Each structure stands twice: as C-alpha cells, then as structure tokens.
Short mmCIF file of C-alpha atoms and ligand atoms in Angstrom, two decimals:
data_model
loop_
_atom_site.label_atom_id
_atom_site.label_comp_id
_atom_site.label_asym_id
_atom_site.label_seq_id
_atom_site.Cartn_x
_atom_site.Cartn_y
_atom_site.Cartn_z
CA MET A 1 10.58 4.53 26.56
CA THR A 2 8.17 2.99 29.06
CA PHE A 3 4.49 3.56 29.79
CA GLU A 4 5.59 5.30 33.02
CA ASP A 5 7.45 7.83 30.87
CA LEU A 6 4.13 8.66 29.20
CA LYS A 7 2.89 9.81 32.60
CA LEU A 8 -0.23 7.72 32.74
CA THR A 9 -1.84 7.30 36.13
CA ARG A 10 -1.50 4.15 38.17
CA GLN A 11 -4.87 2.62 37.31
CA PHE A 12 -3.98 2.67 33.60
CA LEU A 13 -0.43 1.45 34.17
CA ASN A 14 -1.85 -1.48 36.12
CA ALA A 15 -4.37 -2.28 33.40
CA ILE A 16 -1.61 -2.15 30.77
CA GLU A 17 0.54 -4.46 32.87
CA ASP A 18 -2.34 -6.90 33.37
CA TRP A 19 -2.82 -6.99 29.62
CA GLY A 20 0.83 -7.85 29.14
CA PHE A 21 2.04 -4.80 27.20
CA GLU A 22 5.65 -4.27 28.16
CA GLN A 23 6.51 -1.12 26.28
CA PRO A 24 4.58 1.43 24.23
CA THR A 25 4.59 1.06 20.46
CA GLU A 26 5.80 3.85 18.18
CA ILE A 27 2.33 5.28 17.52
CA GLN A 28 1.61 5.23 21.24
CA ILE A 29 4.83 7.12 21.99
CA LYS A 30 4.05 9.70 19.32
CA ALA A 31 0.30 10.13 19.78
CA ILE A 32 -0.36 9.84 23.50
CA PRO A 33 1.30 13.13 24.61
CA PRO A 34 -0.40 15.44 22.04
CA ILE A 35 -3.80 13.79 22.53
CA ARG A 36 -3.50 14.14 26.29
CA SER A 37 -2.76 17.80 25.91
CA GLY A 38 -6.02 18.22 24.02
CA GLN A 39 -4.73 18.71 20.48
CA ASP A 40 -6.47 17.63 17.30
CA LEU A 41 -4.51 14.86 15.66
CA ILE A 42 -4.18 12.89 12.43
CA GLY A 43 -2.63 9.47 13.01
CA ILE A 44 -1.44 7.50 10.01
CA ALA A 45 -1.05 4.00 11.31
CA GLN A 46 -2.08 0.55 10.23
CA THR A 47 -3.95 -2.00 12.23
CA GLY A 48 -1.40 -3.93 14.23
CA THR A 49 0.65 -0.92 15.28
CA GLY A 50 -1.19 -0.43 18.58
CA LYS A 51 -3.17 2.57 17.32
CA THR A 52 -6.32 1.71 19.27
CA ALA A 53 -4.59 2.01 22.62
CA ALA A 54 -2.79 5.09 21.25
CA PHE A 55 -6.05 7.04 21.19
CA LEU A 56 -7.93 5.21 23.95
CA LEU A 57 -5.33 5.63 26.68
CA PRO A 58 -5.08 9.44 26.56
CA ILE A 59 -8.86 9.81 26.17
CA LEU A 60 -9.59 7.51 29.12
CA HIS A 61 -7.02 9.51 31.01
CA LEU A 62 -8.79 12.79 30.19
CA LEU A 63 -12.23 11.39 31.05
CA LYS A 64 -10.89 9.99 34.36
CA TYR A 65 -14.09 8.58 35.87
CA ALA A 66 -17.81 8.13 35.22
CA GLN A 67 -19.79 11.37 35.16
CA GLY A 68 -23.53 11.97 34.76
CA THR A 69 -25.42 10.14 32.06
CA GLN A 70 -24.38 11.98 28.90
CA PRO A 71 -21.53 10.59 26.79
CA ARG A 72 -18.35 12.63 26.56
CA CYS A 73 -16.50 10.72 23.87
CA LEU A 74 -17.71 9.40 20.51
CA ILE A 75 -15.62 6.96 18.49
CA LEU A 76 -16.89 6.29 14.96
CA VAL A 77 -15.67 3.29 12.96
CA PRO A 78 -16.70 1.58 9.72
CA THR A 79 -17.61 -1.95 10.88
CA LYS A 80 -19.25 -3.75 13.76
CA GLU A 81 -16.17 -5.94 14.21
CA LEU A 82 -14.14 -2.83 14.82
CA VAL A 83 -16.76 -1.53 17.28
CA MET A 84 -16.47 -4.75 19.25
CA GLN A 85 -12.69 -4.68 19.15
CA ILE A 86 -12.48 -1.10 20.41
CA VAL A 87 -15.06 -1.70 23.13
CA SER A 88 -13.05 -4.68 24.30
CA HIS A 89 -9.81 -2.61 24.30
CA ALA A 90 -11.55 0.17 26.23
CA GLU A 91 -12.92 -2.28 28.79
CA HIS A 92 -9.49 -3.80 29.35
CA LEU A 93 -7.77 -0.44 29.69
CA SER A 94 -10.41 1.14 31.94
CA LYS A 95 -10.84 -1.89 34.22
CA TYR A 96 -9.54 0.01 37.27
CA THR A 97 -11.87 2.97 36.66
CA ASP A 98 -15.65 3.18 36.65
CA LEU A 99 -15.79 4.54 33.08
CA ARG A 100 -18.71 3.13 31.05
CA VAL A 101 -18.39 2.13 27.41
CA ILE A 102 -21.07 1.07 24.94
CA GLY A 103 -20.82 -0.34 21.42
CA LEU A 104 -23.57 0.58 18.93
CA TYR A 105 -23.64 -1.40 15.70
CA GLY A 106 -26.10 -2.86 13.23
CA GLY A 107 -27.02 -6.43 12.46
CA ILE A 108 -29.02 -6.83 15.66
CA GLY A 109 -32.12 -4.90 16.75
CA PRO A 110 -31.49 -1.41 18.16
CA LYS A 111 -33.81 -1.82 21.16
CA ALA A 112 -31.38 -3.42 23.61
CA GLN A 113 -28.65 -0.94 22.66
CA ALA A 114 -31.03 2.01 23.17
CA GLN A 115 -32.07 0.67 26.59
CA GLU A 116 -28.45 0.18 27.59
CA MET A 117 -27.67 3.72 26.41
CA GLU A 118 -30.28 5.13 28.73
CA LYS A 119 -28.36 3.85 31.75
CA GLY A 120 -25.69 6.48 31.07
CA LYS A 121 -22.36 6.00 29.27
CA ASP A 122 -19.11 7.93 29.07
CA ILE A 123 -17.85 6.55 25.76
CA ILE A 124 -19.78 5.50 22.67
CA VAL A 125 -18.11 3.37 20.03
CA ALA A 126 -20.38 3.17 16.99
CA THR A 127 -20.84 2.71 13.29
CA PRO A 128 -22.26 5.98 11.85
CA GLY A 129 -25.59 4.48 10.70
CA ARG A 130 -26.44 2.81 13.97
CA PHE A 131 -25.37 5.88 15.94
CA MET A 132 -27.89 8.02 14.05
CA GLU A 133 -30.60 5.39 14.42
CA ILE A 134 -30.22 5.34 18.19
CA TYR A 135 -29.85 9.13 18.29
CA PHE A 136 -33.24 9.49 16.59
CA LYS A 137 -34.76 7.39 19.33
CA GLY A 138 -33.95 10.30 21.60
CA VAL A 139 -31.70 8.40 23.99
CA ILE A 140 -28.39 10.08 23.16
CA ASP A 141 -27.78 13.56 24.50
CA CYS A 142 -24.76 14.84 22.55
CA LYS A 143 -24.24 18.11 24.45
CA LYS A 144 -21.32 16.84 26.50
CA ILE A 145 -19.33 15.20 23.70
CA LYS A 146 -15.83 16.66 23.95
CA HIS A 147 -13.80 14.07 22.06
CA LEU A 148 -14.51 12.69 18.61
CA VAL A 149 -12.45 9.90 17.05
CA LEU A 150 -12.77 8.66 13.47
CA ASP A 151 -10.95 5.38 13.17
CA GLU A 152 -10.08 3.72 9.84
CA ALA A 153 -11.12 6.92 8.10
CA ASP A 154 -9.95 5.62 4.71
CA ARG A 155 -12.31 2.68 4.94
CA MET A 156 -15.14 4.96 6.08
CA MET A 157 -14.67 7.07 2.99
CA ASP A 158 -14.55 3.94 0.78
CA MET A 159 -17.79 2.78 2.30
CA GLY A 160 -19.51 6.09 1.57
CA PHE A 161 -20.03 7.25 5.15
CA MET A 162 -19.29 10.92 4.39
CA HIS A 163 -22.92 11.93 4.30
CA GLN A 164 -23.67 10.36 7.67
CA LEU A 165 -20.52 11.79 9.21
CA ARG A 166 -21.55 15.32 8.19
CA LYS A 167 -24.90 14.80 9.89
CA ILE A 168 -23.15 13.66 13.05
CA PHE A 169 -20.77 16.66 13.02
CA GLU A 170 -23.90 18.85 13.03
CA ILE A 171 -25.43 17.36 16.13
CA ILE A 172 -22.35 17.28 18.35
CA PRO A 173 -20.81 20.40 19.94
CA ASN A 174 -18.34 22.37 17.82
CA LYS A 175 -15.95 22.81 20.67
CA ARG A 176 -14.33 19.43 20.93
CA GLN A 177 -11.13 17.52 20.35
CA ASN A 178 -10.97 15.69 17.00
CA LEU A 179 -8.82 12.69 16.20
CA LEU A 180 -8.59 10.95 12.87
CA PHE A 181 -6.84 7.62 12.35
CA SER A 182 -6.28 6.06 8.99
CA ALA A 183 -4.00 3.38 7.54
CA THR A 184 -3.58 5.36 4.34
CA PHE A 185 -4.03 9.02 3.50
CA PRO A 186 -5.70 9.33 0.11
CA GLU A 187 -7.15 12.62 -1.11
CA ARG A 188 -10.62 11.87 0.17
CA VAL A 189 -9.34 11.44 3.71
CA GLU A 190 -7.33 14.63 3.35
CA HIS A 191 -10.53 16.51 2.47
CA LEU A 192 -12.30 14.99 5.42
CA ALA A 193 -9.42 16.00 7.68
CA GLU A 194 -9.54 19.58 6.38
CA GLU A 195 -13.23 19.70 7.01
CA PHE A 196 -13.27 18.84 10.65
CA LEU A 197 -9.83 19.04 12.25
CA LEU A 198 -8.35 22.24 13.63
CA TRP A 199 -4.57 22.73 13.26
CA PRO A 200 -4.00 19.03 13.72
CA THR A 201 -0.74 17.45 14.79
CA ARG A 202 0.18 14.78 12.30
CA VAL A 203 1.86 11.60 13.43
CA GLU A 204 2.83 8.78 11.15
CA VAL A 205 4.41 5.51 12.12
CA SER A 206 5.38 3.91 8.89
CA PRO A 207 5.49 5.18 5.34
CA GLN A 208 2.13 4.83 3.68
CA ALA A 209 1.12 1.28 2.90
CA THR A 210 4.33 -0.36 4.04
CA PRO A 211 3.43 -3.74 5.47
CA VAL A 212 4.38 -4.10 9.10
CA GLU A 213 8.00 -5.11 9.29
CA THR A 214 7.46 -8.20 11.36
CA VAL A 215 5.51 -9.92 8.57
CA GLU A 216 7.38 -12.32 6.31
CA GLN A 217 5.78 -12.41 2.89
CA PHE A 218 5.86 -15.18 0.29
CA LEU A 219 4.22 -15.88 -3.01
CA TYR A 220 3.32 -19.11 -4.79
CA ARG A 221 2.41 -18.97 -8.44
CA VAL A 222 -0.45 -21.44 -8.83
CA PRO A 223 -2.28 -21.94 -12.13
CA ASN A 224 -5.85 -22.55 -10.96
CA PHE A 225 -8.38 -22.89 -8.16
CA ARG A 226 -8.10 -26.68 -7.83
CA THR A 227 -4.33 -26.58 -7.46
CA LYS A 228 -4.64 -23.71 -4.98
CA ILE A 229 -6.90 -25.88 -2.82
CA ASP A 230 -4.39 -28.74 -2.89
CA LEU A 231 -1.55 -26.38 -2.03
CA LEU A 232 -3.53 -25.01 0.90
CA VAL A 233 -4.21 -28.52 2.20
CA HIS A 234 -0.56 -29.47 1.67
CA LEU A 235 0.66 -26.47 3.68
CA LEU A 236 -1.80 -27.10 6.49
CA GLU A 237 -0.81 -30.76 6.59
CA THR A 238 2.93 -30.25 6.55
CA ASP A 239 3.61 -26.95 8.30
CA GLU A 240 3.14 -27.30 12.02
CA SER A 241 3.93 -23.66 12.64
CA MET A 242 0.53 -22.86 11.10
CA GLU A 243 -1.21 -22.72 14.41
CA ARG A 244 -3.81 -20.09 13.73
CA VAL A 245 -4.46 -19.27 10.14
CA ILE A 246 -6.73 -16.83 8.33
CA VAL A 247 -7.48 -17.68 4.71
CA PHE A 248 -8.74 -14.70 2.69
CA THR A 249 -10.80 -15.28 -0.42
CA ARG A 250 -12.40 -12.92 -2.86
CA THR A 251 -15.95 -14.22 -2.87
CA LYS A 252 -18.45 -15.69 -0.44
CA ASP A 253 -18.77 -18.83 -2.56
CA TYR A 254 -15.04 -19.46 -2.47
CA ALA A 255 -15.02 -18.93 1.29
CA GLU A 256 -17.91 -21.34 1.78
CA ASN A 257 -16.50 -24.06 -0.50
CA ILE A 258 -12.97 -23.83 0.85
CA SER A 259 -14.13 -24.04 4.46
CA LYS A 260 -16.30 -27.08 3.72
CA TYR A 261 -13.44 -28.79 1.93
CA LEU A 262 -10.95 -28.09 4.72
CA ASP A 263 -13.46 -29.30 7.26
CA ARG A 264 -13.76 -32.63 5.45
CA LYS A 265 -9.98 -32.96 5.36
CA GLU A 266 -9.90 -32.81 9.18
CA LEU A 267 -6.99 -30.41 9.43
CA GLY A 268 -8.27 -28.83 12.62
CA GLU A 269 -11.35 -26.80 13.49
CA VAL A 270 -12.51 -24.53 10.68
CA ARG A 271 -14.89 -21.55 10.74
CA VAL A 272 -16.04 -19.26 7.99
CA ILE A 273 -17.18 -15.63 8.05
CA HIS A 274 -18.69 -13.65 5.22
CA SER A 275 -21.54 -11.24 4.72
CA ASN A 276 -24.19 -13.95 4.19
CA LYS A 277 -23.52 -15.42 7.61
CA GLY A 278 -25.76 -14.22 10.41
CA GLN A 279 -24.45 -11.86 13.04
CA ASN A 280 -24.40 -14.55 15.72
CA SER A 281 -22.59 -17.05 13.60
CA ARG A 282 -19.92 -14.45 12.80
CA ILE A 283 -19.52 -13.41 16.43
CA ASN A 284 -19.29 -17.03 17.55
CA ALA A 285 -16.78 -17.89 14.83
CA MET A 286 -14.60 -14.97 15.90
CA ALA A 287 -14.90 -15.82 19.58
CA ASP A 288 -13.91 -19.47 18.96
CA PHE A 289 -11.01 -18.38 16.80
CA ARG A 290 -9.85 -15.85 19.36
CA ALA A 291 -10.12 -18.42 22.16
CA GLY A 292 -7.76 -20.71 20.24
CA ASP A 293 -10.38 -23.41 19.66
CA VAL A 294 -10.23 -22.96 15.92
CA ARG A 295 -7.16 -23.42 13.72
CA ILE A 296 -8.47 -22.05 10.45
CA LEU A 297 -10.70 -19.05 9.79
CA VAL A 298 -11.81 -18.56 6.19
CA SER A 299 -12.95 -15.03 5.48
CA THR A 300 -13.86 -12.71 2.66
CA ASP A 301 -12.54 -9.17 2.43
CA VAL A 302 -15.60 -7.86 4.24
CA SER A 303 -14.07 -8.83 7.53
CA ALA A 304 -10.48 -8.12 6.54
CA ARG A 305 -10.41 -4.99 8.60
CA GLY A 306 -11.30 -4.62 12.16
CA ILE A 307 -10.61 -8.12 13.34
CA ASP A 308 -8.32 -8.08 16.30
CA ILE A 309 -6.60 -11.40 16.78
CA PRO A 310 -3.16 -10.97 18.29
CA GLU A 311 -1.83 -14.48 17.75
CA VAL A 312 -2.46 -15.16 14.09
CA SER A 313 0.52 -17.14 12.87
CA HIS A 314 -0.32 -17.06 9.15
CA VAL A 315 -2.39 -15.09 6.69
CA ILE A 316 -3.08 -16.88 3.43
CA ASN A 317 -4.30 -14.87 0.47
CA PHE A 318 -6.08 -17.58 -1.45
CA SER A 319 -6.92 -14.91 -3.99
CA ILE A 320 -5.02 -11.66 -4.45
CA PRO A 321 -6.93 -8.57 -3.41
CA ARG A 322 -7.77 -6.19 -6.25
CA ASP A 323 -6.95 -3.22 -4.08
CA SER A 324 -3.32 -3.08 -2.96
CA PHE A 325 -4.27 -1.39 0.27
CA ASP A 326 -6.50 -4.35 1.09
CA TYR A 327 -3.41 -6.52 0.85
CA VAL A 328 -1.68 -4.34 3.41
CA HIS A 329 -4.71 -4.57 5.67
CA ARG A 330 -5.03 -8.30 5.22
CA ILE A 331 -1.46 -9.06 6.10
CA GLY A 332 -1.80 -6.65 9.02
CA ARG A 333 -3.68 -9.52 10.73
CA THR A 334 -0.37 -11.15 11.42
CA GLY A 335 2.88 -9.78 12.77
CA ARG A 336 0.91 -7.60 15.15
CA ALA A 337 2.65 -5.44 17.73
CA PHE A 338 5.99 -7.14 18.45
CA ARG A 339 5.00 -10.57 17.10
CA ALA A 340 6.33 -12.25 13.99
CA GLY A 341 3.94 -13.55 11.36
CA THR A 342 3.85 -14.96 7.87
CA ALA A 343 1.72 -13.93 4.91
CA ILE A 344 1.49 -16.35 1.98
CA SER A 345 -0.20 -15.43 -1.29
CA PHE A 346 -1.42 -17.74 -4.04
CA ALA A 347 -1.53 -16.06 -7.44
CA ASP A 348 -2.64 -17.46 -10.80
CA HIS A 349 -1.31 -15.78 -13.94
CA THR A 350 -4.15 -13.24 -14.03
CA GLU A 351 -3.30 -12.16 -10.51
CA SER A 352 0.32 -11.29 -11.33
CA TYR A 353 -1.10 -7.95 -12.42
CA TYR A 354 -2.33 -7.25 -8.87
CA ILE A 355 0.88 -8.56 -7.34
CA ARG A 356 2.82 -6.01 -9.40
CA LYS A 357 0.51 -3.26 -8.13
CA ILE A 358 1.01 -4.42 -4.56
CA GLU A 359 4.77 -4.47 -5.02
CA ASP A 360 4.63 -0.94 -6.46
CA VAL A 361 2.62 0.36 -3.52
CA THR A 362 4.59 -1.44 -0.81
CA LYS A 363 7.92 -0.89 -2.57
CA GLN A 364 8.86 -4.46 -1.69
CA LEU A 365 9.24 -7.52 -3.89
CA ILE A 366 7.42 -10.54 -2.53
CA PRO A 367 9.77 -13.56 -2.66
CA VAL A 368 8.41 -16.38 -4.85
CA LEU A 369 8.53 -19.95 -3.52
CA GLU A 370 8.70 -23.05 -5.68
CA LEU A 371 5.62 -25.22 -5.57
CA PRO A 372 6.17 -28.37 -3.50
CA GLU A 373 7.45 -31.28 -5.61
CA SER A 374 4.65 -33.57 -4.49
CA LEU A 375 1.91 -31.14 -5.51
CA PHE A 376 -0.25 -32.28 -8.40
CA ILE A 377 -0.77 -29.50 -10.93
CA HIS A 378 -4.34 -29.81 -12.14
CA PRO A 379 -5.15 -28.72 -15.65
CA THR A 380 -7.21 -25.53 -15.74
CA PRO A 381 -10.83 -26.30 -16.66
CA LYS A 382 -12.28 -24.56 -19.70
CA SER A 383 -14.65 -22.32 -17.76
CA GLU A 384 -11.84 -21.11 -15.50
CA LYS A 385 -9.64 -20.46 -18.54
CA GLN A 386 -12.41 -18.34 -19.99
CA ASP A 387 -12.77 -16.40 -16.74
CA GLN A 388 -9.04 -15.86 -16.70
CA ALA A 389 -9.06 -14.63 -20.30
CA ARG A 390 -11.85 -12.20 -19.46
CA GLU A 391 -9.89 -10.97 -16.45
CA ILE A 392 -6.78 -10.37 -18.59
CA ASP A 393 -8.95 -8.45 -21.05
CA LYS A 394 -10.25 -6.30 -18.23
CA GLN A 395 -6.75 -5.57 -17.02
CA LYS A 396 -5.59 -4.60 -20.50
CA HIS A 397 -8.58 -2.36 -20.87
CA ARG A 398 -7.83 -0.72 -17.56
CA GLU A 399 -4.26 -0.02 -18.61
CA ASP A 400 -5.32 1.16 -22.04
CA PRO A 401 -8.91 2.38 -22.35
CA ASN A 402 -8.57 2.21 -26.15
CA TYR A 403 -7.98 -1.51 -25.95
CA LYS A 404 -10.92 -3.10 -27.71
CA GLY A 405 -10.98 -6.39 -25.87
CA ALA A 406 -9.87 -9.58 -27.49
CA PHE A 407 -11.87 -12.17 -25.68
CA HIS A 408 -12.68 -14.03 -28.92
CA GLU A 409 -9.02 -13.82 -29.90
CA LYS A 410 -8.06 -15.12 -26.46
CA LYS A 411 -10.31 -18.10 -26.81
CA TYR A 412 -8.68 -18.90 -30.08
CA LYS A 413 -5.22 -18.57 -28.60
CA LEU A 414 -6.05 -20.72 -25.61
CA LYS A 415 -7.04 -23.58 -27.91
CA GLY A 416 -3.58 -23.65 -29.35
CA GLU A 417 -1.83 -23.13 -26.02
CA LYS A 418 0.91 -25.63 -25.28
CA LYS A 419 1.00 -27.41 -21.96
CA VAL A 420 4.16 -26.57 -20.06
CA SER A 421 5.97 -29.13 -17.97
CA ARG A 422 6.24 -28.69 -14.19
CA SER A 423 9.91 -27.82 -14.28
CA THR A 424 9.51 -25.28 -17.08
CA SER A 425 6.55 -23.69 -15.38
CA ASN A 426 8.47 -23.50 -12.12
CA ARG A 427 11.37 -21.86 -13.79
CA LYS A 428 9.02 -19.40 -15.39
CA GLN A 429 7.33 -18.71 -12.11
CA ASN A 430 10.55 -17.86 -10.44
CA LYS A 431 11.65 -15.35 -12.97
P1 LIG B 1 -4.22 -2.18 16.94
O1 LIG B 1 -3.16 -1.62 16.03
O2 LIG B 1 -4.79 -1.16 17.82
O3 LIG B 1 -5.24 -2.96 16.17
O4 LIG B 1 -3.51 -3.20 17.95
C1 LIG B 1 -2.89 -4.38 17.53
C2 LIG B 1 -2.62 -5.36 18.63
O5 LIG B 1 -1.51 -4.95 19.40
C3 LIG B 1 -3.76 -5.54 19.63
O6 LIG B 1 -3.94 -6.93 19.80
C4 LIG B 1 -3.27 -4.94 20.92
O7 LIG B 1 -3.77 -5.64 22.02
C5 LIG B 1 -1.75 -5.08 20.78
N1 LIG B 1 -1.00 -4.00 21.43
C6 LIG B 1 -1.33 -2.69 21.48
N2 LIG B 1 -0.39 -1.99 22.14
C7 LIG B 1 0.56 -2.88 22.52
C8 LIG B 1 1.79 -2.76 23.24
N3 LIG B 1 2.23 -1.60 23.70
N4 LIG B 1 2.50 -3.88 23.43
C9 LIG B 1 2.07 -5.08 22.95
N5 LIG B 1 0.91 -5.26 22.28
C10 LIG B 1 0.17 -4.17 22.05
#
C-alpha cells in the first residue's frame, strides 16, 4: 500500500514525500478512507503509530484551501505540547496549500493568540480551556466548524476535561464530522464516544495497551535511588547507542536532582522539563532536544504524552509509573513509526508490584538484565527504607482493603533484615 493508493492529491503527496514518509502506517491505511468519506470514527491507536497524520491528511484534503475567516475544523487535545506537535504536523502536511492553522494553549497570555485568530484560520488546534477563553473574547465564530477531532481522549477524561468538552459541543454546529482518537478505550471514553459520535466506524491498530512492537524492553532490579543514579551514569558512559535519551521520573524533585547530577558528570547536554519549569524553558528544552543538540532529556510524567520526537533511541524509566497505561505511553516515545527503540526500566523491590501490573496489561514479560559487575550497590538509607515500607503497606492495602497496615511491624522487620550478597541478590532478581 502506498500513499498514492490512498488517493491523496498531489500537493499532499509532495508534502509527504518531502517529510520522508515512504509508506502509510496501519492506522493511516485504515482511517484515511473512512474519514475522507465523511464518516464519524473512533481510532484506537497509540502515539507513535502515525495517528496524527491519519486524521490530519483526510481533513486537510476535505478542507482543500483557505476559505473566509471562520474556522472549519477544531482539534481538541489535552496538553500544550500536543497542540504544538499537531500544529507542526499540519504545517508540514499543508505546506503546498494555503490552509491556515493556529494553536491555542495556556501558559502564555491569550492576547497574541486572540489577535492571530482574528486574521482568519481554517484549523484550530487547542486545549479545551484555552479554546473557551479565546471564544469568550468573541474572536472565534464557530458556525462553520464541520470537523471535530478529540485526540488522546483517554488522557482528556483523566484530566477532567469532560465538563469543558460538553460546553464546546454546545457552541459548535450539530451537523459535523466527529473523530475520536485514544490510546486506550476505558469505560469513560466509551461514554464520551456514545455521547457525541454518530454510527462511528471503529479502527484499531494494535490490541489495547500493547507496546509498539519495535520497542525492545528491559528491566533492571535496583535496590535504591543512589544505585539507580549510578546505573544510569554507567549506561550513559558505556552505551554509545544511547544517542538521544529520555529519562522519566516520578517527581519534579527527582527530575531536577537527576538532571543536575548528570550535567555535572558531563555525559552530554542535559535538559529537564517538569511542571515547575516556565513555558519558555520547556519549549526551548524540547526544541534543543528535537534539534539533536541535547543528548539527555529528563522529564516527569506530565510531559510523557504529546511529545513528538521521532529519533529517541532510548527511554529510561528511572521510576516505574503507577499507571500501566502511562508505561505504554512513555515507551511510545521510542520505536516510533518504523524505527527501532529501547526502553529500560529501573525497579526497586516496591516497584515490582507495578511491573507485574504492566506485564498483566501488556501481556508481555519484560526481560530482566543482570546489574553490571562493576556497579557499586549502595546500602538503602533508613529514610528510603521507611518510604519503601510505607509503599509496600499501601500496595497491600490496595490489594486487600481489610489489611490494617503494618508499618510498625515493617520497621521492626527491617531492623533484623539480613544483607544479601551481590550474587545472591542477582540470582533473586532474575527469578
Ligand atoms: P504519531 O503517532 O502521530 O505521534 O506519529 C509518530 C511519528 O511517526 C511522528 O514523528 C510522525 O512524523 C511519524 N510518521 C507518521 N506517519 C509516518 C509514516 N507514514 N512513515 C514514517 N513516519 C511517520
């Protein structure tokens, strides 16, 4: 199957060729024809499958060229990073047309976006909140909106956007084409789909929550934070194939500390993004990373979705995400359309619980690697041991709500805990 077979017009075929796409991906093959024929559609596809072009190409095709000043297509997404990514995709793909695209997102003042809107746009890509804010300024006339796309609908539901979405459905015309894309299809997304799609075609490219096949996954069992840091440095020092690496951490503090430490180790340029960083610093960090000027990007989960970096060689999960679907999204940063990638996870003993959940959801066992011989295994400090004991308590409680919590018992047990030798612990880890 080629893009020619999808019967796109020359200006889009040329843009696709310029961008270097040689053949359509599975979601593009399945979704482009029904969308072009005007049908409502549910697309179950992860980031990395080419889903953005799967909805943009047929819509751009239907819109053809710039018309009037009122927008005709509205694309709603959960994060500003995703807005920027989709705007950039749309600009690439429409480069041989005069179609006008605008991105509306928070974090910067609305004034410039409102002024830009007044010039007339064909496509709006927006986060729901910022869309409404600009709408209330009276600069968006919704009467001509004929295509509505909700991208990453599962994340939108998680982030509590339902209320704002309902408001938006009220102000745009009823007669329109609706498209919903989501990596997973939990009940909440199903309800949303029932609410606003009409006899949708459903296309799915991989079973729910199956990590993209091109990603190789590995797991190291590492007892504590300090040893994780050393392992990270060791890998970055010894593995030359780690050209462009994203390190995911659970908290802002971890992200900040790890990036500072790596910076001092001079392992290549490092940037960090998390929610405490200003908008500009995040945009610049992403731009430098995308341009290839930065080897290591340390990020919290906040930015785990919606970053579009085609050439990430490695994803490192410095901590294991609590939500298995986040794991799938995180490792979706690598092994993107037709490229191979590697995802490496570091798990301490409390995180085995989440690894098991991930393995249940993905229906794949993550191969465990032995820790490098030269790695020093730091003893776990008391405060970290206590945190770990609390975490285990929480997990037990989650599994059995009648579980009373044995933190005091744990403490007692930990005192008497025997230190295991490297070789024994390795053997244990590999079981
Ligand atoms: P997405 O799933 O939309 O986030 O896209 C993932 C990545 O795949 C993006 O970097 C796209 O530029 C790239 N991509 C999309 N379609 C194709 C294609 N047909 N061939 C190669 N790369 C593609």
